[in-house]
Coordinates of C-alpha atoms in Angstrom, one line a residue:
M1 CA 22.0 -9.8 -37.5
S2 CA 21.1 -7.3 -40.8
D3 CA 20.0 -3.4 -40.8
H4 CA 16.6 -4.1 -41.8
T5 CA 14.0 -5.5 -41.5
S6 CA 13.2 -9.5 -43.1
P7 CA 10.2 -8.5 -46.1
A8 CA 9.0 -12.2 -45.2
D9 CA 7.6 -11.0 -42.2
P10 CA 3.5 -9.5 -43.2
P11 CA 2.9 -5.5 -42.4
G12 CA 1.9 -5.3 -39.6
Q13 CA 3.6 -8.2 -37.5
R14 CA 7.0 -6.5 -36.3
F15 CA 7.8 -4.6 -33.4
V16 CA 9.9 -1.6 -33.0
V17 CA 11.9 -0.5 -30.4
C18 CA 14.0 2.3 -29.9
G19 CA 16.7 2.5 -27.2
D20 CA 19.6 1.2 -25.4
G21 CA 18.8 1.2 -21.7
T22 CA 17.9 -1.1 -19.5
L23 CA 14.0 -0.7 -20.4
A24 CA 15.0 -1.0 -23.9
R25 CA 16.8 -4.6 -23.3
R26 CA 13.4 -5.6 -20.7
L27 CA 11.1 -4.9 -23.7
V28 CA 12.8 -6.4 -26.4
A29 CA 13.0 -10.0 -24.1
E30 CA 9.5 -9.4 -23.5
L31 CA 8.1 -8.9 -27.2
V32 CA 10.4 -12.5 -28.0
D33 CA 10.1 -14.5 -25.1
R34 CA 6.8 -14.3 -23.7
Y35 CA 4.5 -12.7 -27.3
G36 CA 6.8 -14.1 -30.2
V37 CA 6.9 -11.5 -32.5
A38 CA 9.2 -10.4 -34.6
V39 CA 11.4 -7.1 -33.5
T40 CA 13.1 -4.6 -34.7
V41 CA 15.5 -3.1 -32.1
V42 CA 17.5 0.7 -33.5
L43 CA 20.0 1.2 -31.3
P44 CA 23.1 4.4 -31.3
S45 CA 25.7 2.2 -30.5
L46 CA 27.0 -1.6 -30.3
T47 CA 28.8 -1.1 -27.6
E48 CA 27.3 1.2 -24.9
N49 CA 25.1 1.1 -22.3
H50 CA 23.0 -2.3 -22.7
A51 CA 23.5 -2.6 -27.1
P52 CA 25.8 -4.9 -26.4
D53 CA 23.6 -7.5 -25.0
I54 CA 20.6 -5.9 -27.0
A55 CA 22.8 -7.0 -29.9
E56 CA 23.7 -10.6 -29.1
F57 CA 20.1 -11.0 -27.2
G58 CA 19.1 -15.1 -27.7
P59 CA 15.1 -15.8 -26.5
E60 CA 15.1 -18.7 -24.5
T61 CA 13.3 -20.7 -27.1
G62 CA 16.2 -21.0 -28.2
E63 CA 14.7 -20.7 -32.1
S64 CA 16.4 -18.5 -34.6
A65 CA 13.8 -16.7 -36.2
L66 CA 12.6 -14.8 -33.3
R67 CA 15.9 -13.2 -33.1
P68 CA 15.4 -9.5 -32.8
E69 CA 16.9 -7.7 -36.1
I70 CA 19.1 -5.6 -35.4
L71 CA 19.2 -1.7 -36.8
V72 CA 22.6 0.6 -35.8
A73 CA 22.3 4.7 -36.3
R74 CA 23.6 7.3 -33.9
R75 CA 20.3 10.0 -34.2
L76 CA 16.7 8.8 -35.3
T77 CA 15.7 10.5 -38.1
A78 CA 12.8 10.0 -41.0
E79 CA 15.1 7.6 -43.0
V80 CA 16.4 5.8 -39.9
L81 CA 13.2 5.4 -38.5
E82 CA 11.9 4.4 -42.2
R83 CA 14.2 1.6 -42.8
A84 CA 13.1 -0.2 -39.3
G85 CA 10.3 -0.3 -41.2
A86 CA 8.2 2.3 -38.5
R87 CA 6.3 2.9 -41.0
H88 CA 3.8 -0.8 -41.4
A89 CA 4.6 -1.6 -38.3
A90 CA 1.8 -3.1 -35.8
A91 CA 3.7 -0.8 -33.0
V92 CA 6.0 1.6 -32.1
A93 CA 7.6 1.9 -28.9
L94 CA 10.3 5.2 -28.4
V95 CA 12.1 3.8 -24.9
G96 CA 15.5 6.8 -24.3
Q97 CA 16.2 8.5 -21.5
D98 CA 15.8 11.6 -23.1
D99 CA 12.4 13.0 -23.4
V100 CA 13.3 15.1 -26.3
T101 CA 14.9 12.3 -28.5
N102 CA 11.1 10.6 -27.6
V103 CA 9.3 13.0 -28.8
D104 CA 10.8 14.0 -31.9
A105 CA 11.3 10.7 -33.1
A106 CA 6.8 10.1 -32.3
M107 CA 6.5 12.5 -34.5
M108 CA 8.9 11.6 -37.1
V109 CA 7.0 7.9 -37.2
R110 CA 3.4 9.8 -36.7
E111 CA 4.2 11.9 -39.9
L112 CA 5.5 8.3 -41.9
D113 CA 2.1 6.0 -40.5
P114 CA -0.7 8.2 -39.4
D115 CA -1.6 5.2 -37.7
V116 CA 1.0 2.9 -36.5
R117 CA 0.6 2.4 -32.5
L118 CA 3.0 4.5 -30.3
V119 CA 4.3 3.6 -27.1
V120 CA 6.2 6.2 -26.2
R121 CA 8.9 6.8 -22.6
L122 CA 8.3 10.3 -21.2
F123 CA 9.0 11.6 -17.6
N124 CA 7.7 14.5 -17.8
P125 CA 3.5 13.8 -16.8
V126 CA 2.6 17.5 -18.7
L127 CA 4.2 17.0 -21.8
G128 CA 3.2 13.4 -21.5
E129 CA -0.7 14.0 -21.9
G130 CA -0.3 16.3 -24.7
V131 CA 1.4 14.3 -27.1
A132 CA -1.2 11.5 -25.9
T133 CA -4.2 14.0 -26.8
M134 CA -1.7 15.0 -30.4
L135 CA -0.6 12.0 -31.5
G136 CA -3.9 9.7 -31.8
D137 CA -2.7 6.2 -31.3
C138 CA 0.2 6.8 -28.5
A139 CA 0.4 5.4 -25.3
V140 CA 2.5 7.5 -23.1
L141 CA 4.1 5.7 -20.0
S142 CA 6.7 6.2 -17.5
G143 CA 8.7 3.4 -16.1
S144 CA 9.8 4.8 -13.0
E145 CA 5.6 6.2 -12.0
I146 CA 5.4 2.5 -13.1
A147 CA 7.8 1.3 -10.9
A148 CA 8.0 4.1 -7.8
P149 CA 5.2 2.4 -5.8
A150 CA 6.8 -0.9 -5.2
F151 CA 10.5 1.1 -3.8
V152 CA 8.0 3.0 -1.8
A153 CA 6.0 -0.3 -0.3
A154 CA 9.2 -2.0 -0.2
T155 CA 10.6 1.1 2.3
L156 CA 7.2 1.4 4.3
G157 CA 6.4 -2.3 5.2
D158 CA 3.2 -2.8 5.8
E159 CA 2.5 1.0 7.3
A160 CA 1.8 2.3 3.4
P161 CA -0.8 0.0 1.9
T162 CA -0.2 0.2 -1.9
Y163 CA -3.8 1.8 -4.3
L164 CA -4.5 0.6 -7.3
R165 CA -6.4 3.2 -9.3
L166 CA -9.1 2.0 -11.5
G167 CA -11.4 4.9 -12.0
D168 CA -12.5 7.8 -10.3
D169 CA -14.4 5.8 -7.5
E170 CA -12.6 2.3 -8.1
R171 CA -9.8 1.8 -5.5
L172 CA -8.1 -0.8 -4.9
R173 CA -5.2 -1.4 -2.0
T174 CA -2.7 -4.6 -1.8
A175 CA -3.2 -5.8 2.5
S176 CA -1.3 -8.3 4.5
R177 CA -4.5 -11.2 5.9
R178 CA -2.7 -10.3 9.5
T179 CA -4.0 -6.9 9.6
L180 CA -7.3 -7.3 8.3
D181 CA -10.6 -7.6 10.5
A182 CA -13.2 -9.9 9.4
T183 CA -15.1 -6.6 7.2
A184 CA -12.9 -6.6 5.1
D185 CA -14.2 -7.0 1.4
V186 CA -11.4 -9.5 -0.5
V187 CA -11.0 -9.2 -3.8
C188 CA -8.4 -11.9 -4.8
A189 CA -5.2 -13.4 -3.3
L190 CA -2.3 -12.4 -4.9
A191 CA 0.3 -14.4 -3.2
D192 CA 1.7 -16.5 -1.0
T193 CA 5.0 -15.4 0.6
D194 CA 6.0 -18.0 3.4
G195 CA 8.1 -19.9 1.0
P196 CA 12.1 -18.8 -0.1
E197 CA 9.6 -17.6 -3.4
P198 CA 6.8 -16.4 -3.7
D199 CA 3.9 -18.4 -4.8
T200 CA 1.7 -16.1 -7.1
L201 CA -2.4 -16.6 -7.3
P202 CA -2.7 -19.4 -5.3
A203 CA -5.0 -21.6 -6.4
D204 CA -5.6 -21.9 -2.5
E205 CA -7.0 -18.3 -1.7
A206 CA -6.9 -18.9 1.6
S207 CA -2.9 -19.6 2.2
A208 CA -2.2 -16.5 0.8
D209 CA -1.4 -13.5 3.0
L210 CA -0.5 -10.6 0.4
V211 CA -4.5 -9.9 -0.7
L212 CA -6.3 -7.6 -2.2
V213 CA -9.6 -5.6 -0.9
R214 CA -11.8 -3.0 -1.7
A215 CA -10.3 0.5 -0.2
Y216 CA -13.0 2.5 0.1
G217 CA -13.5 6.6 0.7
Q218 CA -10.2 8.7 -0.5
R219 CA -7.1 8.0 0.7
R220 CA -5.5 10.0 3.7
T221 CA -2.0 11.1 4.2
E222 CA -1.2 13.2 6.9
P223 CA 1.0 16.5 5.6
P224 CA 4.6 16.2 6.9
R225 CA 5.8 17.9 10.3
R226 CA 7.9 20.4 10.1
R227 CA 10.1 22.7 12.8
P228 CA 8.6 25.6 12.6
R229 CA 11.0 28.5 10.8
L230 CA 11.3 30.3 13.9
L231 CA 13.3 26.8 16.1
R232 CA 14.7 26.0 12.8
T233 CA 16.6 30.4 12.1
T234 CA 17.0 29.1 16.2
G235 CA 19.5 26.3 15.3
L236 CA 21.3 27.6 12.8
L237 CA 22.4 31.3 15.2
F238 CA 23.4 28.4 18.0
G239 CA 25.5 26.0 17.2
R240 CA 26.7 24.4 19.8
N241 CA 30.3 26.2 20.2
L242 CA 28.0 29.2 20.6
R243 CA 25.8 27.1 23.6
L244 CA 28.6 26.4 25.2
A245 CA 29.9 29.8 25.1
L246 CA 27.1 31.4 26.8
G247 CA 26.4 28.4 28.9
G248 CA 29.7 28.7 30.8
T249 CA 29.2 32.7 31.3
A250 CA 25.9 31.8 32.2
V251 CA 26.9 29.6 35.3
L252 CA 30.5 31.8 36.0
F253 CA 27.9 35.1 36.3
A254 CA 26.4 32.6 38.9
V255 CA 28.7 31.4 40.4
A256 CA 29.7 35.3 41.5
A257 CA 26.7 36.0 41.9
A258 CA 26.7 33.2 45.1
V259 CA 30.2 35.0 45.9
L260 CA 29.1 38.4 46.3
A261 CA 25.5 37.8 48.0
Y262 CA 28.0 36.0 50.5
A263 CA 30.8 38.0 50.8
R264 CA 29.2 41.2 51.1
G265 CA 25.3 40.2 52.7
V266 CA 23.7 40.7 50.0
P267 CA 20.1 39.6 48.6
P268 CA 20.6 37.4 45.5
T269 CA 18.9 40.4 43.6
D270 CA 21.4 42.7 44.6
A271 CA 25.0 40.7 43.6
A272 CA 22.5 39.6 40.3
Y273 CA 22.8 43.2 39.4
L274 CA 26.0 43.9 40.8
V275 CA 28.2 40.7 38.3
L276 CA 26.1 42.4 35.3
L277 CA 27.2 45.6 36.3
T278 CA 30.9 44.7 36.6
A279 CA 30.8 42.2 33.6
L280 CA 30.1 45.0 31.1
G281 CA 32.2 47.2 32.7
G282 CA 29.5 49.4 34.2
A283 CA 31.2 49.0 38.1
D284 CA 34.0 51.2 39.8
A285 CA 37.5 50.0 42.2
D286 CA 36.8 49.5 45.7
P287 CA 40.1 49.5 47.8
A288 CA 38.3 48.9 50.5
A289 CA 36.6 45.3 49.1
S290 CA 37.5 42.3 50.7
T291 CA 39.9 40.0 49.6
V292 CA 37.0 37.9 47.9
E293 CA 35.7 40.8 46.4
K294 CA 38.2 42.1 44.8
V295 CA 39.2 38.4 42.5
T296 CA 35.5 38.0 41.8
A297 CA 35.4 42.0 40.4
V298 CA 38.5 41.2 37.8
V299 CA 37.2 37.8 37.2
L300 CA 34.4 39.1 36.0
A301 CA 36.0 42.5 33.9
I302 CA 38.2 39.9 32.0
A303 CA 34.7 37.5 31.7
G304 CA 33.3 40.9 30.2
V305 CA 36.0 42.7 28.0
A306 CA 35.4 38.7 26.1
L307 CA 32.7 38.0 26.1
V308 CA 31.0 41.0 23.3
P309 CA 33.7 39.5 21.2
T310 CA 33.3 36.0 21.7
V311 CA 29.9 36.2 21.2
T312 CA 29.8 38.0 17.7
A313 CA 32.2 35.7 16.5
L314 CA 30.5 32.8 17.0
V315 CA 27.4 33.6 15.7
V316 CA 29.3 35.0 12.8
D317 CA 31.2 31.6 12.4
A318 CA 27.5 29.8 12.8
L319 CA 26.0 32.2 10.1
V320 CA 29.0 31.4 8.0
H321 CA 28.8 27.5 8.2
A322 CA 25.3 27.1 8.1
R323 CA 25.4 28.4 5.0
L324 CA 28.1 26.6 3.4
K325 CA 26.3 23.2 4.6
V326 CA 23.3 24.4 2.9
A327 CA 24.9 25.6 -0.4
A328 CA 27.5 22.3 0.5
G329 CA 24.2 19.3 0.5
G330 CA 24.6 19.0 4.4
L331 CA 21.9 19.3 7.1
P332 CA 21.0 22.1 8.2
D333 CA 19.2 20.1 10.7
P334 CA 19.3 17.0 12.6
V335 CA 17.7 14.8 12.0
A336 CA 15.8 11.0 13.1
G337 CA 13.7 8.0 11.9
H338 CA 13.6 9.5 8.3
V339 CA 14.8 8.1 4.6
I340 CA 17.7 8.9 3.1
V341 CA 17.1 8.4 -1.0
V342 CA 20.3 8.1 -2.4
G343 CA 20.0 8.7 -6.2
L344 CA 17.7 11.3 -7.4
G345 CA 17.0 10.4 -11.0
N346 CA 13.8 9.2 -13.1
I347 CA 13.1 6.4 -10.3
G348 CA 14.9 8.3 -7.3
T349 CA 12.3 11.7 -7.9
R350 CA 9.5 9.8 -7.8
V351 CA 10.2 7.9 -4.8
L352 CA 12.0 10.7 -2.9
H353 CA 8.8 13.0 -4.1
E354 CA 5.4 9.1 -3.1
L355 CA 7.9 9.8 0.0
H356 CA 7.3 13.3 1.1
A357 CA 3.5 12.5 0.0
F358 CA 2.9 10.0 3.0
G359 CA 4.2 12.1 5.2
M360 CA 7.6 11.1 6.0
T361 CA 11.0 13.6 6.5
V362 CA 13.5 12.2 3.5
V363 CA 16.7 13.5 2.2
G364 CA 18.6 13.4 -1.0
V365 CA 21.5 12.4 -1.6
D366 CA 23.3 12.4 -5.0
R367 CA 26.3 12.9 -6.8
G368 CA 26.0 15.9 -9.4
E369 CA 23.5 19.8 -8.4
S370 CA 22.3 18.6 -12.2
A371 CA 20.6 15.5 -10.9
R372 CA 16.2 16.0 -11.9
G373 CA 15.8 15.3 -8.1
V374 CA 18.3 17.4 -6.7
A375 CA 15.8 20.8 -7.6
V376 CA 12.7 18.7 -6.9
A377 CA 13.2 18.1 -3.4
R378 CA 14.6 21.9 -3.1
E379 CA 11.1 22.8 -4.1
L380 CA 9.8 20.6 -1.5
R381 CA 12.3 22.0 0.6
L382 CA 13.8 19.1 1.4
P383 CA 17.8 18.8 2.6
V384 CA 19.8 17.4 -0.5
V385 CA 23.6 16.2 0.1
I386 CA 25.4 16.6 -3.0
G387 CA 28.1 13.9 -2.9
D388 CA 29.5 10.3 -3.0
A389 CA 27.3 8.3 -1.7
T390 CA 29.6 5.5 -1.5
S391 CA 31.9 7.7 1.0
A392 CA 31.3 7.2 4.4
E393 CA 31.6 10.9 4.8
T394 CA 28.9 11.5 2.4
L395 CA 26.2 9.1 4.4
R396 CA 27.3 10.4 7.6
A397 CA 26.4 14.1 6.7
A398 CA 22.8 12.5 5.8
S399 CA 22.5 11.2 9.1
V400 CA 22.3 8.0 8.0
Q401 CA 23.4 6.3 11.3
T402 CA 19.9 7.8 13.1
S403 CA 17.5 7.2 9.9
R404 CA 15.2 4.6 9.5
A405 CA 15.9 3.4 6.2
L406 CA 18.0 3.6 3.0
V407 CA 17.0 3.6 0.0
V408 CA 19.6 3.2 -2.6
L409 CA 19.1 4.2 -6.5
T410 CA 21.2 4.9 -8.7
S411 CA 21.9 2.7 -12.0
D412 CA 24.5 1.2 -11.4
D413 CA 24.3 -2.7 -9.0
V414 CA 27.5 -2.4 -7.8
T415 CA 27.4 0.6 -6.5
N416 CA 24.0 0.6 -4.4
L417 CA 25.7 -2.9 -3.0
E418 CA 28.5 -0.7 -1.7
T419 CA 26.3 2.3 -1.4
A420 CA 24.5 -0.2 1.2
L421 CA 26.6 -1.9 2.7
L422 CA 28.7 1.1 3.9
G423 CA 25.4 2.5 4.9
R424 CA 24.7 -0.8 7.1
S425 CA 27.8 -0.2 9.0
A426 CA 27.7 3.3 9.4
H427 CA 24.2 2.6 11.2
Q428 CA 25.2 -0.4 13.1
E429 CA 28.2 1.1 14.9
A430 CA 26.1 4.2 15.8
G431 CA 25.2 1.2 18.3
R432 CA 20.8 2.6 17.3
T433 CA 18.4 0.4 19.8
D434 CA 15.8 1.5 17.6
G435 CA 15.4 -1.1 14.9
K436 CA 18.2 -2.2 12.2
L437 CA 18.3 0.1 9.4
R438 CA 15.9 -1.0 6.5
V439 CA 17.4 -0.8 3.2
V440 CA 15.6 -1.3 -0.3
L441 CA 18.4 -1.5 -3.3
R442 CA 17.7 -0.6 -7.1
L443 CA 19.3 -3.7 -8.9
F444 CA 19.1 -4.9 -12.5
D445 CA 20.2 -8.6 -12.5
D446 CA 18.5 -11.4 -10.8
G447 CA 20.8 -13.5 -10.6
F448 CA 22.8 -10.8 -8.6
A449 CA 20.1 -10.2 -6.6
Q450 CA 20.0 -13.1 -5.2
R451 CA 23.7 -13.5 -4.3
V452 CA 23.2 -10.4 -2.1
Q453 CA 21.0 -11.5 -0.7
R454 CA 22.3 -14.9 0.1
T455 CA 25.4 -13.0 1.1
F456 CA 24.7 -10.1 2.7
G457 CA 20.8 -10.8 3.8
L458 CA 19.7 -7.7 1.7
T459 CA 16.0 -8.9 1.1
R460 CA 14.9 -5.8 -0.4
S461 CA 15.6 -5.1 -3.7
R462 CA 13.5 -4.1 -6.9
S463 CA 14.0 -3.9 -11.2
V464 CA 12.6 -0.4 -12.3
S465 CA 13.3 -2.0 -16.0
Y466 CA 11.3 -5.5 -14.7
L467 CA 8.4 -3.7 -13.0
A468 CA 8.0 -1.9 -16.4
A469 CA 8.9 -3.9 -19.5
P470 CA 5.5 -5.4 -19.3
A471 CA 3.1 -2.5 -19.3
F472 CA 5.4 -1.8 -22.2
A473 CA 4.8 -4.4 -23.6
A474 CA 1.3 -4.9 -23.9
A475 CA 1.2 -0.9 -24.8
M476 CA 2.3 -2.4 -27.9
M477 CA 0.1 -5.0 -28.1
G478 CA -3.0 -2.0 -27.9
R479 CA -3.6 -3.7 -24.0
E480 CA -3.4 -1.3 -20.7
V481 CA -1.9 -2.4 -17.9
I482 CA -3.5 0.2 -15.4
D483 CA -1.4 -0.5 -12.5
T484 CA 1.5 -3.0 -11.1
I485 CA 1.5 -5.0 -8.1
S486 CA 5.1 -6.1 -6.6
V487 CA 5.8 -9.2 -4.9
G488 CA 9.2 -9.5 -4.2
R489 CA 11.7 -9.2 -7.0
R490 CA 8.4 -10.7 -8.9
V491 CA 5.6 -8.2 -10.8
L492 CA 1.8 -8.3 -11.1
L493 CA 0.0 -6.9 -13.9
V494 CA -3.5 -5.3 -13.4
A495 CA -4.6 -5.1 -16.7
E496 CA -8.3 -4.0 -18.4
L497 CA -9.0 -7.0 -21.6
P498 CA -11.6 -5.8 -23.5
V499 CA -13.9 -8.9 -24.9
G500 CA -13.1 -9.0 -29.1
A501 CA -16.4 -9.3 -31.3
G502 CA -16.2 -13.4 -31.7
S503 CA -12.7 -14.0 -29.9
D504 CA -11.6 -17.1 -28.2
I505 CA -12.8 -16.1 -24.6
E506 CA -16.4 -14.7 -25.9
G507 CA -19.1 -16.4 -24.6
R508 CA -17.4 -18.4 -22.2
Y509 CA -17.3 -18.0 -18.6
C510 CA -15.5 -15.7 -16.2
P511 CA -14.1 -19.0 -14.1
D512 CA -12.9 -20.1 -17.3
V513 CA -10.2 -17.5 -17.7
S514 CA -9.0 -17.2 -14.6
V515 CA -6.0 -19.9 -13.9
P516 CA -3.6 -20.4 -10.6
G517 CA -0.7 -18.8 -10.5
E518 CA -1.1 -17.2 -13.7
V519 CA -4.1 -15.0 -14.2
R520 CA -7.3 -14.0 -12.0
V521 CA -10.7 -12.1 -13.2
I522 CA -11.5 -9.4 -10.2
A523 CA -14.3 -7.9 -12.3
M524 CA -16.5 -6.7 -15.3
R525 CA -17.2 -4.1 -17.1
T526 CA -20.2 -4.6 -18.9
G527 CA -21.8 -2.1 -22.2
R528 CA -24.1 -0.4 -19.0
A529 CA -22.1 2.9 -18.3
G530 CA -20.3 3.0 -15.6
Q531 CA -21.3 -0.9 -14.7
T532 CA -19.1 -2.7 -13.2
I533 CA -19.5 -6.4 -11.2
W534 CA -17.2 -7.1 -8.6
S535 CA -18.8 -11.1 -7.6
L536 CA -18.7 -12.2 -10.2
P537 CA -21.3 -14.7 -12.2
E538 CA -20.3 -18.1 -12.7
R539 CA -22.7 -18.6 -15.5
R540 CA -23.0 -15.8 -17.9
P541 CA -20.9 -15.7 -20.7
L542 CA -18.9 -13.2 -21.9
V543 CA -20.6 -11.1 -24.5
R544 CA -18.3 -8.5 -27.4
T545 CA -19.3 -5.9 -24.5
D546 CA -17.8 -6.3 -21.7
T547 CA -14.4 -5.5 -20.3
L548 CA -12.7 -7.6 -17.5
I549 CA -10.5 -6.0 -15.2
V550 CA -7.9 -9.6 -14.4
V551 CA -4.9 -9.8 -12.5
A552 CA -2.1 -11.5 -14.2
T553 CA 1.3 -12.6 -14.1
R554 CA 3.6 -11.5 -16.9
A555 CA 3.0 -15.0 -18.5
G556 CA -0.3 -15.2 -18.2
L557 CA -1.2 -11.7 -19.6
A558 CA 0.7 -12.9 -22.5
A559 CA -1.5 -16.0 -23.1
L560 CA -4.4 -14.6 -22.4
L561 CA -4.2 -11.5 -24.3
P562 CA -5.0 -13.2 -27.9
R563 CA -7.1 -15.0 -26.4
T564 CA -9.4 -11.2 -26.4
V565 CA -8.4 -10.7 -29.7
P566 CA -11.5 -10.0 -32.3
S567 CA -11.7 -12.4 -34.7
P568 CA -11.5 -10.6 -38.3
D569 CA -15.2 -12.8 -39.4
P570 CA -16.5 -11.8 -36.0
P571 CA -20.5 -13.3 -36.1
P572 CA -23.4 -11.1 -35.4
M573 CA -24.6 -10.7 -31.9
P574 CA -28.1 -11.1 -31.5
E575 CA -30.0 -8.3 -30.3
E576 CA -32.1 -9.8 -27.5
T577 CA -28.5 -12.1 -26.9
P578 CA -27.7 -8.9 -24.2
L579 CA -31.2 -9.1 -22.1
R580 CA -30.7 -13.0 -22.0
L581 CA -27.3 -13.5 -21.1
L582 CA -27.6 -10.3 -18.0
T583 CA -31.0 -12.8 -16.9
T584 CA -30.4 -15.2 -14.3
P585 CA -32.1 -18.5 -14.7
A586 CA -34.2 -19.2 -11.0
R587 CA -33.0 -21.5 -9.5
R588 CA -34.9 -24.8 -9.6
R589 CA -35.5 -28.5 -7.7
P590 CA -34.2 -30.9 -9.1
D591 CA -37.7 -33.4 -9.2
E592 CA -39.1 -30.1 -10.8
P593 CA -39.9 -30.5 -14.3
A594 CA -38.4 -28.1 -16.8
P595 CA -40.6 -25.2 -16.9
E596 CA -41.8 -25.2 -21.0
P597 CA -40.3 -22.7 -23.5
S598 CA -41.6 -19.3 -24.7
A599 CA -43.3 -18.7 -27.5

């Protein structure tokens, strides 16, 4: 372990990572194991968060030369970044939890070196757009934005496909093959999920049940259906106790009216008039009345005396109770068929927002008012329960017994598991007959997730850092991962890779680039503005003006990236090459003589 970069490293070959969270840990592993590069990690401490695991990190290859260098510094300063080698690094990744700290460090790195590649983790999209614009070669990514669609897809299942963003007029979506008709434009077979582990990018495309198809038209989502304000206000005022009191009074009045109509032989309308008058204290005593009439009049008089204060007390109690319940994070209205999102941090906020955009009824749960997603939920007028999600009372306050799905997204694996088991138990105790509770967990550790699946039958778990780290690593390598596709706990990456001048793949054919189980080329952008070829030509060599759009595994992308890097001394590109390569020769019969060469 060292506190400085190795002097043996040539300039521009070392990568610097600043952060000690789960994303930093995964990113270091991705750079070392997948790309085999030298890494320096700046940690605020050796004992906090995931710093101990990063400090003891050993690459899968076992080569000691690839172990990351460690620099410990409580605060990121220009001096610390200088010592870490940021001035001459190939790329610097700032992946701390705090947006302001990351932006401040990015500006210091840019002052040290105007040309070093920056990869900055930011949650705030407005701030991210400004940083990317002002700091030159700078990629701004959000781990929660990358991972959120995977959690939403796991929550909704086949009801809501995952859309991929390739451009203004180009949209792809994932789909289950069983939901497609014969007219669907299938672009790529993604995975065969029938086995215990998904087979991604299978050689036999017909065996895949998860596919990528072209989506035509705009994505449509139904706006969330909300109860009218008048109905919600009425529900707050007329609580259960008040409804019972008014209902009992109405029954009493109806019985009294029937008795008076029978005793006096008057029409029902006159009897109702006498009842209301007597109950409200407007009738005079009649000594000549029958016993039945006298008893009825006395009961009505007593009921009338008690009615006004009782109704007043119940209305006041309902208002106070409703305000206290909302202030404490309870639900003002009963809900059913909703989704509960536990943990309103970065990823919880994104998932809550996307589920709301899909038209789902969402209830948020967090232990603190200061969580980022609490303010967002209230801005969207979504109910939030403030409390400990490992308490059954908190989950019942969120109506887990009537919910359709429980998404648990805190940063602690054990807390997430405990919450999931409590929620499932409460749902089962309610005797729901409309299906099992769909539980989606955030779990960092893969081994723990597999044991949870085998032991408790909780099969839907995702890791934010696992989904996001490959995109950050590719950005450090100068390539853009434009989207990710979650397949169980695995991830497929959709990336745009320019064909470098003199690179290994220049002059090769698209089928030669695709490797079953690792990489599949799905489209190609040519040098012509706006031209994207989806039906890939088999005999057209790739040229340096092309850009490939690929779907790849983590290992597949790491292996393909070096093959796209431009050569230091690329050969010149003949002027006629683009025209000749874009022309497909006519097919001729085997017995037809070859054409004469042109002059």
